[in-house]
Amino acid sequence: MSAHGMQGEPEVLLTPAEVATLFRVDPKTVTRWAKAGKLSYIRTLGGHRRYPEAEVRALLGAASGDSDAQHQE
């Protein structure tokens, strides 16, 4: 088994700006979420944060599901 997953495909990682665009927030908000433990991340060799796309999409789906429930009340 490889370090990138069972199929050997590399994990897709997103920049803070890409995550911020998906959630429609400022990139600094994404950094705060990471520091608070709401998002997992890895550090590049240069020290920058990168976020696993699969986790971000799952969180985005959960967040949009929550907002839909709030609008229906």
Short mmCIF file of N, CA and C in Angstrom, two decimals:
data_model
loop_
_atom_site.label_atom_id
_atom_site.label_comp_id
_atom_site.label_asym_id
_atom_site.label_seq_id
_atom_site.Cartn_x
_atom_site.Cartn_y
_atom_site.Cartn_z
N MET A 1 0.85 -1.18 0.00
CA MET A 1 0.00 0.00 0.00
C MET A 1 0.89 1.24 0.00
N SER A 2 0.56 2.21 -0.82
CA SER A 2 1.37 3.42 -0.91
C SER A 2 0.97 4.41 0.17
N ALA A 3 1.78 5.43 0.33
CA ALA A 3 1.51 6.46 1.33
C ALA A 3 0.36 7.37 0.91
N HIS A 4 0.00 7.34 -0.37
CA HIS A 4 -1.03 8.25 -0.87
C HIS A 4 -2.42 7.64 -0.89
N GLY A 5 -2.56 6.38 -0.62
CA GLY A 5 -3.88 5.78 -0.65
C GLY A 5 -3.82 4.36 -1.17
N MET A 6 -4.94 3.70 -1.12
CA MET A 6 -4.97 2.30 -1.49
C MET A 6 -4.81 2.10 -2.99
N GLN A 7 -5.32 2.99 -3.81
CA GLN A 7 -5.21 2.84 -5.26
C GLN A 7 -3.89 3.36 -5.80
N GLY A 8 -3.10 4.02 -4.97
CA GLY A 8 -1.84 4.57 -5.42
C GLY A 8 -1.98 5.92 -6.10
N GLU A 9 -3.18 6.48 -6.08
CA GLU A 9 -3.40 7.79 -6.68
C GLU A 9 -3.01 8.86 -5.67
N PRO A 10 -2.34 9.92 -6.12
CA PRO A 10 -1.97 10.97 -5.18
C PRO A 10 -3.21 11.70 -4.67
N GLU A 11 -3.14 12.10 -3.41
CA GLU A 11 -4.24 12.83 -2.80
C GLU A 11 -4.28 14.25 -3.36
N VAL A 12 -5.46 14.73 -3.71
CA VAL A 12 -5.60 16.09 -4.22
C VAL A 12 -5.64 17.03 -3.03
N LEU A 13 -4.77 18.04 -3.06
CA LEU A 13 -4.68 19.01 -1.98
C LEU A 13 -5.06 20.38 -2.49
N LEU A 14 -5.76 21.14 -1.66
CA LEU A 14 -6.22 22.47 -2.02
C LEU A 14 -5.47 23.54 -1.23
N THR A 15 -5.30 24.69 -1.84
CA THR A 15 -4.69 25.83 -1.16
C THR A 15 -5.75 26.50 -0.28
N PRO A 16 -5.32 27.32 0.67
CA PRO A 16 -6.30 28.06 1.47
C PRO A 16 -7.24 28.92 0.61
N ALA A 17 -6.72 29.50 -0.46
CA ALA A 17 -7.55 30.32 -1.34
C ALA A 17 -8.61 29.48 -2.04
N GLU A 18 -8.26 28.27 -2.45
CA GLU A 18 -9.23 27.39 -3.11
C GLU A 18 -10.33 26.97 -2.14
N VAL A 19 -9.94 26.64 -0.91
CA VAL A 19 -10.93 26.27 0.11
C VAL A 19 -11.83 27.46 0.41
N ALA A 20 -11.23 28.63 0.53
CA ALA A 20 -12.00 29.84 0.82
C ALA A 20 -13.02 30.12 -0.28
N THR A 21 -12.65 29.91 -1.52
CA THR A 21 -13.58 30.11 -2.63
C THR A 21 -14.76 29.16 -2.53
N LEU A 22 -14.51 27.91 -2.19
CA LEU A 22 -15.59 26.93 -2.07
C LEU A 22 -16.58 27.30 -0.96
N PHE A 23 -16.05 27.81 0.16
CA PHE A 23 -16.91 28.16 1.30
C PHE A 23 -17.38 29.61 1.26
N ARG A 24 -16.86 30.38 0.30
CA ARG A 24 -17.18 31.80 0.19
C ARG A 24 -16.81 32.57 1.46
N VAL A 25 -15.58 32.33 1.91
CA VAL A 25 -15.03 33.03 3.07
C VAL A 25 -13.65 33.55 2.70
N ASP A 26 -13.06 34.32 3.59
CA ASP A 26 -11.71 34.83 3.40
C ASP A 26 -10.70 33.71 3.68
N PRO A 27 -9.58 33.67 2.96
CA PRO A 27 -8.57 32.65 3.24
C PRO A 27 -8.08 32.64 4.69
N LYS A 28 -8.08 33.78 5.36
CA LYS A 28 -7.67 33.81 6.77
C LYS A 28 -8.65 33.04 7.64
N THR A 29 -9.92 32.99 7.23
CA THR A 29 -10.90 32.19 7.96
C THR A 29 -10.55 30.72 7.87
N VAL A 30 -10.11 30.28 6.69
CA VAL A 30 -9.70 28.88 6.50
C VAL A 30 -8.52 28.57 7.42
N THR A 31 -7.58 29.48 7.53
CA THR A 31 -6.43 29.29 8.41
C THR A 31 -6.89 29.19 9.87
N ARG A 32 -7.84 30.02 10.27
CA ARG A 32 -8.37 29.95 11.64
C ARG A 32 -9.04 28.61 11.89
N TRP A 33 -9.81 28.13 10.91
CA TRP A 33 -10.46 26.82 11.05
C TRP A 33 -9.41 25.73 11.25
N ALA A 34 -8.33 25.80 10.50
CA ALA A 34 -7.26 24.80 10.61
C ALA A 34 -6.62 24.85 12.00
N LYS A 35 -6.34 26.06 12.48
CA LYS A 35 -5.74 26.22 13.81
C LYS A 35 -6.68 25.73 14.90
N ALA A 36 -7.98 25.86 14.69
CA ALA A 36 -8.98 25.42 15.67
C ALA A 36 -9.26 23.92 15.57
N GLY A 37 -8.68 23.26 14.57
CA GLY A 37 -8.87 21.82 14.42
C GLY A 37 -10.11 21.42 13.63
N LYS A 38 -10.76 22.38 12.99
CA LYS A 38 -11.96 22.08 12.20
C LYS A 38 -11.62 21.47 10.85
N LEU A 39 -10.41 21.74 10.36
CA LEU A 39 -9.93 21.20 9.09
C LEU A 39 -8.55 20.61 9.31
N SER A 40 -8.32 19.41 8.78
CA SER A 40 -6.97 18.87 8.86
C SER A 40 -6.17 19.41 7.67
N TYR A 41 -4.87 19.44 7.83
CA TYR A 41 -4.02 19.97 6.77
C TYR A 41 -2.65 19.31 6.84
N ILE A 42 -1.91 19.48 5.78
CA ILE A 42 -0.50 19.11 5.80
C ILE A 42 0.30 20.37 5.49
N ARG A 43 1.56 20.33 5.84
CA ARG A 43 2.45 21.46 5.54
C ARG A 43 3.34 21.07 4.36
N THR A 44 3.50 22.01 3.44
CA THR A 44 4.43 21.80 2.34
C THR A 44 5.85 21.98 2.88
N LEU A 45 6.83 21.68 2.07
CA LEU A 45 8.21 21.89 2.48
C LEU A 45 8.48 23.37 2.77
N GLY A 46 7.74 24.24 2.11
CA GLY A 46 7.89 25.67 2.33
C GLY A 46 7.10 26.19 3.53
N GLY A 47 6.36 25.30 4.20
CA GLY A 47 5.62 25.70 5.39
C GLY A 47 4.18 26.12 5.15
N HIS A 48 3.70 26.00 3.92
CA HIS A 48 2.33 26.40 3.60
C HIS A 48 1.36 25.27 3.90
N ARG A 49 0.14 25.63 4.26
CA ARG A 49 -0.89 24.63 4.53
C ARG A 49 -1.57 24.20 3.23
N ARG A 50 -1.87 22.90 3.16
CA ARG A 50 -2.67 22.35 2.06
C ARG A 50 -3.72 21.44 2.68
N TYR A 51 -4.91 21.48 2.10
CA TYR A 51 -6.07 20.79 2.67
C TYR A 51 -6.53 19.66 1.76
N PRO A 52 -6.80 18.47 2.32
CA PRO A 52 -7.27 17.34 1.50
C PRO A 52 -8.63 17.65 0.88
N GLU A 53 -8.70 17.55 -0.44
CA GLU A 53 -9.93 17.90 -1.15
C GLU A 53 -11.12 17.06 -0.68
N ALA A 54 -10.92 15.78 -0.46
CA ALA A 54 -12.02 14.90 -0.06
C ALA A 54 -12.63 15.37 1.26
N GLU A 55 -11.79 15.75 2.21
CA GLU A 55 -12.29 16.22 3.51
C GLU A 55 -13.00 17.56 3.36
N VAL A 56 -12.43 18.45 2.55
CA VAL A 56 -13.05 19.76 2.34
C VAL A 56 -14.43 19.60 1.70
N ARG A 57 -14.52 18.73 0.69
CA ARG A 57 -15.81 18.52 0.02
C ARG A 57 -16.83 17.90 0.97
N ALA A 58 -16.39 16.98 1.83
CA ALA A 58 -17.29 16.37 2.81
C ALA A 58 -17.80 17.42 3.80
N LEU A 59 -16.91 18.28 4.26
CA LEU A 59 -17.29 19.34 5.18
C LEU A 59 -18.22 20.34 4.49
N LEU A 60 -17.94 20.62 3.24
CA LEU A 60 -18.78 21.53 2.47
C LEU A 60 -20.18 20.95 2.32
N GLY A 61 -20.27 19.66 2.04
CA GLY A 61 -21.57 19.00 1.93
C GLY A 61 -22.33 19.04 3.24
N ALA A 62 -21.63 18.81 4.35
CA ALA A 62 -22.27 18.86 5.66
C ALA A 62 -22.72 20.28 5.98
N ALA A 63 -21.90 21.26 5.63
CA ALA A 63 -22.24 22.65 5.91
C ALA A 63 -23.44 23.09 5.08
N SER A 64 -23.49 22.71 3.82
CA SER A 64 -24.62 23.11 2.98
C SER A 64 -25.88 22.37 3.42
N GLY A 65 -25.75 21.16 3.92
CA GLY A 65 -26.90 20.43 4.45
C GLY A 65 -27.44 21.09 5.69
N ASP A 66 -26.54 21.60 6.55
CA ASP A 66 -26.96 22.30 7.76
C ASP A 66 -27.67 23.59 7.42
N SER A 67 -27.16 24.33 6.44
CA SER A 67 -27.78 25.61 6.09
C SER A 67 -29.14 25.39 5.45
N ASP A 68 -29.31 24.30 4.70
CA ASP A 68 -30.62 23.99 4.13
C ASP A 68 -31.63 23.72 5.23
N ALA A 69 -31.22 23.01 6.27
CA ALA A 69 -32.13 22.70 7.37
C ALA A 69 -32.52 23.97 8.11
N GLN A 70 -31.60 24.90 8.25
CA GLN A 70 -31.90 26.15 8.94
C GLN A 70 -32.88 26.99 8.15
N HIS A 71 -32.79 26.97 6.83
CA HIS A 71 -33.68 27.77 6.00
C HIS A 71 -35.10 27.22 6.00
N GLN A 72 -35.26 25.93 6.27
CA GLN A 72 -36.57 25.32 6.23
C GLN A 72 -37.34 25.54 7.52
N GLU A 73 -36.68 25.93 8.60
CA GLU A 73 -37.35 26.12 9.89
C GLU A 73 -38.23 27.33 9.91
#
